[in-house]
Short mmCIF file of C-alpha atoms in Angstrom, two decimals:
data_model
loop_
_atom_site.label_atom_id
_atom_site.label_comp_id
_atom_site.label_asym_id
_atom_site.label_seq_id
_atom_site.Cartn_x
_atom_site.Cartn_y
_atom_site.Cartn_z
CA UNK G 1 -4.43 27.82 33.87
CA UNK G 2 -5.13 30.75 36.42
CA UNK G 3 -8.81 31.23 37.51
CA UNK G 4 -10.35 34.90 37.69
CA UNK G 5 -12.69 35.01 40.67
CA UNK G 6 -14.82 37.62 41.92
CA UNK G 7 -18.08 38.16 43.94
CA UNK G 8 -21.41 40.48 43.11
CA UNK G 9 -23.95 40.92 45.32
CA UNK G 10 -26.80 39.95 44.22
CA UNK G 11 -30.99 39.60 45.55
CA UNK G 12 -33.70 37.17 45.06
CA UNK G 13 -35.42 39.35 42.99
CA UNK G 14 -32.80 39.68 40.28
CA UNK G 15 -31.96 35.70 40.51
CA UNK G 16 -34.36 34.79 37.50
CA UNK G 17 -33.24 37.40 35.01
CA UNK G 18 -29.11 36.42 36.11
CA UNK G 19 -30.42 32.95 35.36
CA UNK G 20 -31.43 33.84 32.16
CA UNK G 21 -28.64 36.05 31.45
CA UNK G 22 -26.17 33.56 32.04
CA UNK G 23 -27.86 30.22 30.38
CA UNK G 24 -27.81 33.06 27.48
CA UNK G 25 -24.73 33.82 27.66
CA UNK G 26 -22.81 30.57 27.49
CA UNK G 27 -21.97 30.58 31.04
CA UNK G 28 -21.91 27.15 33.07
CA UNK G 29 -23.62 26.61 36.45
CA UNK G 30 -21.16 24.98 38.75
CA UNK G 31 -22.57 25.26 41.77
CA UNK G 32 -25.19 26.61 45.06
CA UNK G 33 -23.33 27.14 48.10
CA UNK G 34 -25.24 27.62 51.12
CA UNK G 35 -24.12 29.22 54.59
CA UNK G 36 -25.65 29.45 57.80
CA UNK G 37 -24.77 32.93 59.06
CA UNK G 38 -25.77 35.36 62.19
CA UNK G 39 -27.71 37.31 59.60
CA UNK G 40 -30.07 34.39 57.90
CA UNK G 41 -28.90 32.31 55.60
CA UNK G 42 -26.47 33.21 52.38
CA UNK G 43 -26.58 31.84 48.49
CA UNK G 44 -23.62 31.59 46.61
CA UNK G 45 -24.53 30.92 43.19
CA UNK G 46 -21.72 30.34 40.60
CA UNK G 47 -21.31 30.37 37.16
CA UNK G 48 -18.11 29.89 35.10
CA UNK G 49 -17.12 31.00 31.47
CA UNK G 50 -13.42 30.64 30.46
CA UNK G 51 -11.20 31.83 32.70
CA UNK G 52 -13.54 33.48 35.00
CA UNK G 53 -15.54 32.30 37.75
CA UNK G 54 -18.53 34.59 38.99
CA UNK G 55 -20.13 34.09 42.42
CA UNK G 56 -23.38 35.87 43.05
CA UNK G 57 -24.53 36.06 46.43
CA UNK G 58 -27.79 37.06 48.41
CA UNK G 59 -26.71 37.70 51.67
CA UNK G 60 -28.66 37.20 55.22
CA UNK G 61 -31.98 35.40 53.98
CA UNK G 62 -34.56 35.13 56.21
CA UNK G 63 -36.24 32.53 57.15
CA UNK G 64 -39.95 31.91 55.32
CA UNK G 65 -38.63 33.77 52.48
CA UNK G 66 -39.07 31.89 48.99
CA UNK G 67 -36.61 32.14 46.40
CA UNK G 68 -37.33 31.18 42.82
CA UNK G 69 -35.38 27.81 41.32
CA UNK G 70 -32.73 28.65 38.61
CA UNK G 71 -33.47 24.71 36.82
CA UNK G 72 -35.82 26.46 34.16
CA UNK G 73 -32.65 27.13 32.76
CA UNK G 74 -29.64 24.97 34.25
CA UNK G 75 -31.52 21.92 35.46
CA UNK G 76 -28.39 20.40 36.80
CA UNK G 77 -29.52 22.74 39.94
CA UNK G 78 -31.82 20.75 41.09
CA UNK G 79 -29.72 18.65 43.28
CA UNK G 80 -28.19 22.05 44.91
CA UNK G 81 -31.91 23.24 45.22
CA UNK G 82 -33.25 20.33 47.01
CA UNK G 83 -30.48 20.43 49.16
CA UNK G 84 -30.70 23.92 50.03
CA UNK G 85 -34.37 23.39 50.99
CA UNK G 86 -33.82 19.95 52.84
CA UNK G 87 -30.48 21.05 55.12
CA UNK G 88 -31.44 24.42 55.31
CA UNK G 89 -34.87 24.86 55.09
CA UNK G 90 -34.50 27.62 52.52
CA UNK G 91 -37.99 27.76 50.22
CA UNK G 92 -37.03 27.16 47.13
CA UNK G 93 -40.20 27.31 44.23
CA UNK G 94 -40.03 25.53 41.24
CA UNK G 95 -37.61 23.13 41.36
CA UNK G 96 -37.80 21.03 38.31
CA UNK G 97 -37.06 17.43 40.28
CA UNK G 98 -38.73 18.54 43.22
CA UNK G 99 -37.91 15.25 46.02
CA UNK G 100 -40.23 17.21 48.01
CA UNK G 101 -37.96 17.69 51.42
CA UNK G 102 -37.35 13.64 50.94
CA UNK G 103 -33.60 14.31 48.91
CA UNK G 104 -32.14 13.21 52.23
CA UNK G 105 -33.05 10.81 55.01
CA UNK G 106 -32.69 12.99 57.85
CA UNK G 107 -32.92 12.36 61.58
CA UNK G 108 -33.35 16.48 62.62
CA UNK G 109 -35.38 18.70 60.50
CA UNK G 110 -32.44 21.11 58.56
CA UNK G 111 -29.94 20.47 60.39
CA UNK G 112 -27.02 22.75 59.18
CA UNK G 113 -29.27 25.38 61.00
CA UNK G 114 -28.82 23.77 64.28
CA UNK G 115 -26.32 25.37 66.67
CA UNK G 116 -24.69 23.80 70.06
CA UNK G 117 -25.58 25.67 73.28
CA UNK G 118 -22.02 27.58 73.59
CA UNK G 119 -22.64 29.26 70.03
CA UNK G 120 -26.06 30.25 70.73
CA UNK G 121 -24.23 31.81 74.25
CA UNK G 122 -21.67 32.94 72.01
CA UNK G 123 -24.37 35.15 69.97
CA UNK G 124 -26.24 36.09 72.61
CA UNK G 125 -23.13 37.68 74.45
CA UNK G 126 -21.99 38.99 70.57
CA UNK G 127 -25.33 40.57 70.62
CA UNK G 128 -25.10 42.32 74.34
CA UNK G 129 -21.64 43.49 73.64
CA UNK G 130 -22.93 45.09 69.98
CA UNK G 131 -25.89 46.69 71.60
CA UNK G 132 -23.80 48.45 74.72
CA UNK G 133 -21.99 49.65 71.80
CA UNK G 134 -24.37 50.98 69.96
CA UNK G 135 -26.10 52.55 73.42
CA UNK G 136 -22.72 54.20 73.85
CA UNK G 137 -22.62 55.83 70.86
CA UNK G 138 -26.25 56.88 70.35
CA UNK G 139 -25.41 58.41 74.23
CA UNK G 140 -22.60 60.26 72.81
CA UNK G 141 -23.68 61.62 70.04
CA UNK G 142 -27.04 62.86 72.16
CA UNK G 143 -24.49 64.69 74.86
CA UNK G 144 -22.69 65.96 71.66
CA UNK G 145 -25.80 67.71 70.02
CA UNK G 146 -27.35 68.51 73.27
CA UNK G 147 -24.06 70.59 73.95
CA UNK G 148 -23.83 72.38 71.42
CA UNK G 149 -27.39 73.41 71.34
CA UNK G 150 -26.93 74.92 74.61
CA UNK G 151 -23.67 76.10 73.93
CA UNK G 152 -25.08 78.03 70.87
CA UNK G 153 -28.45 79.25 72.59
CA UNK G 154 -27.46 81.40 75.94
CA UNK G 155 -31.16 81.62 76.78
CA UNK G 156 -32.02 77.58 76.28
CA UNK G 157 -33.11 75.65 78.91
CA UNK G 158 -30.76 73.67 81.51
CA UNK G 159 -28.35 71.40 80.21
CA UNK G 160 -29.19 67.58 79.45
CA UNK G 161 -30.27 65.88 82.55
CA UNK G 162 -31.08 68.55 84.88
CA UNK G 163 -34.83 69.18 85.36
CA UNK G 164 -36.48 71.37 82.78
CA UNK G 165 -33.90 70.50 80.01
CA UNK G 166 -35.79 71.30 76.41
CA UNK G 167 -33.96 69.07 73.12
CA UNK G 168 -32.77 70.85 70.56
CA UNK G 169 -35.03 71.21 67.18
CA UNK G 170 -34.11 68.17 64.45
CA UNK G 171 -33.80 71.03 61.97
CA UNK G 172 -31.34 73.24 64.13
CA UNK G 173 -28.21 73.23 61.74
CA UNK G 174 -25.59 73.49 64.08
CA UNK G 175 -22.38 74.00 61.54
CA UNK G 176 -24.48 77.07 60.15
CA UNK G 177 -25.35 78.70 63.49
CA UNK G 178 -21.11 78.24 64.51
CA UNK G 179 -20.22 79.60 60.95
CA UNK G 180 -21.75 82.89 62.24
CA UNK G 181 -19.97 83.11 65.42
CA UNK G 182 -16.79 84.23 66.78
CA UNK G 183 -13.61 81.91 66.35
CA UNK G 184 -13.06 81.82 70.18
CA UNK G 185 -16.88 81.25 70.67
CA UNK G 186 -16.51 78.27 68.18
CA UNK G 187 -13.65 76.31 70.06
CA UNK G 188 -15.63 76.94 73.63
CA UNK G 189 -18.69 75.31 71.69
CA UNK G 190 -16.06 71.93 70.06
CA UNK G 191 -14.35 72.10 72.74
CA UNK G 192 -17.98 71.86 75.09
CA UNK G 193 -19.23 69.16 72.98
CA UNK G 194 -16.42 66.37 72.94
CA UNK G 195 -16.36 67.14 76.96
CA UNK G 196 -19.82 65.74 76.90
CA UNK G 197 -19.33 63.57 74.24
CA UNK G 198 -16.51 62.33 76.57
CA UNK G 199 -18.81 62.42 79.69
CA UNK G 200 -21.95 60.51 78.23
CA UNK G 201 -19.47 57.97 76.61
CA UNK G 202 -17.82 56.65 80.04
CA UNK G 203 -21.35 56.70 81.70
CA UNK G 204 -23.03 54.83 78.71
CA UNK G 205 -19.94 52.33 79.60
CA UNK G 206 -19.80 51.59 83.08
CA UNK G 207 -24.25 51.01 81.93
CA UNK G 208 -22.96 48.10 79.60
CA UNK G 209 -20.84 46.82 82.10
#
């Protein structure tokens, strides 16, 4: 017999009424997965009625954050629950058989949070690399507008970093001013802007370096 699977996102808010929709519904729990990502933590909960099996997830959950317990109406959850809260440290209200953080003996408080020194390196260097990235393309994009501002007001101050350089307006629209203008005019102006866009990229680079 061939299983249907598929995956809905889903948040804490809207947990109790897909409790109640499902316990209503006929649907079986069958389990709580939990996951210990880069974003928080992530809750898989799944549900299964004939052929198909539905997993409804809340993805990155932060720490402190509570999340109401689903055994109101599948009380078989309660093992899941307690050890969500025990090896995760996820807050979970409610829980019908509460073991109070005691479901498991531990010797380290949650430990499937715990990570080895070469995967918190690992993040931190993950994290450096996204935010060069980022600093590259918030450069580029900058050089890009500040271009074509200039490009499309003769009279406007110097260009970006020289002394005296004004920023364009947030409301300037840019594709309506080069809609007006001249078809040669209009490829100097592109043509301007990825140049910077080009410029402010490599020097944004050899910065994240």
């Amino acid at each position: 017999m061939a299983f249907e699977t598929t995956f809905v996102p889903l948040t804490v808010e809207e947990l109790p009424a897909l409790a109640a929709a499902k316990k209503d519904g006929g649907w079986r729990f069958v389990q709580l997965l939990a996951v210990n990502t880069e974003d928080g933590i992530d809750l898989i909960y799944s549900f299964m009625k004939d052929n198909l099996l539905e997993n409804h997830e809340i993805k990155g959950l932060q720490k402190g954050t509570s999340v109401p317990s689903i055994t109101d109406r599948f009380l078989e959850a309660f093992v899941f629950e307690n050890e969500t809260h025990d090896l995760f440290g996820v807050d979970v209200q409610g829980i019908a058989i509460d073991f109070g953080g005691n479901f498991y003996a531990l010797a380290q408080k949650e430990p499937m949070t715990i990570i080895s020194p070469e995967q918190k390196a690992a993040r931190e260097k993950a994290k450096k690399v996204a935010a060069a990235k980022a600093a590259k393309e918030k450069a580029a994009k900058a050089a890009a507008a500040n271009a074509a501002y200039v490009e499309t007001h003769p009279d406007a101050a110097p260009a970006p970093g020289e002394h005296g350089y004004i920023a364009p307006p947030e409301d300037d629209d840019l594709e309506t001013k080069l809609a007006g203008m001249d078809p040669e005019k209009v490829a100097r102006v592109r043509a301007a802007i990825a140049a910077k866009a080009k410029k402010a990229a490599a020097e944004a680079g050899k910065e994240g370096e």
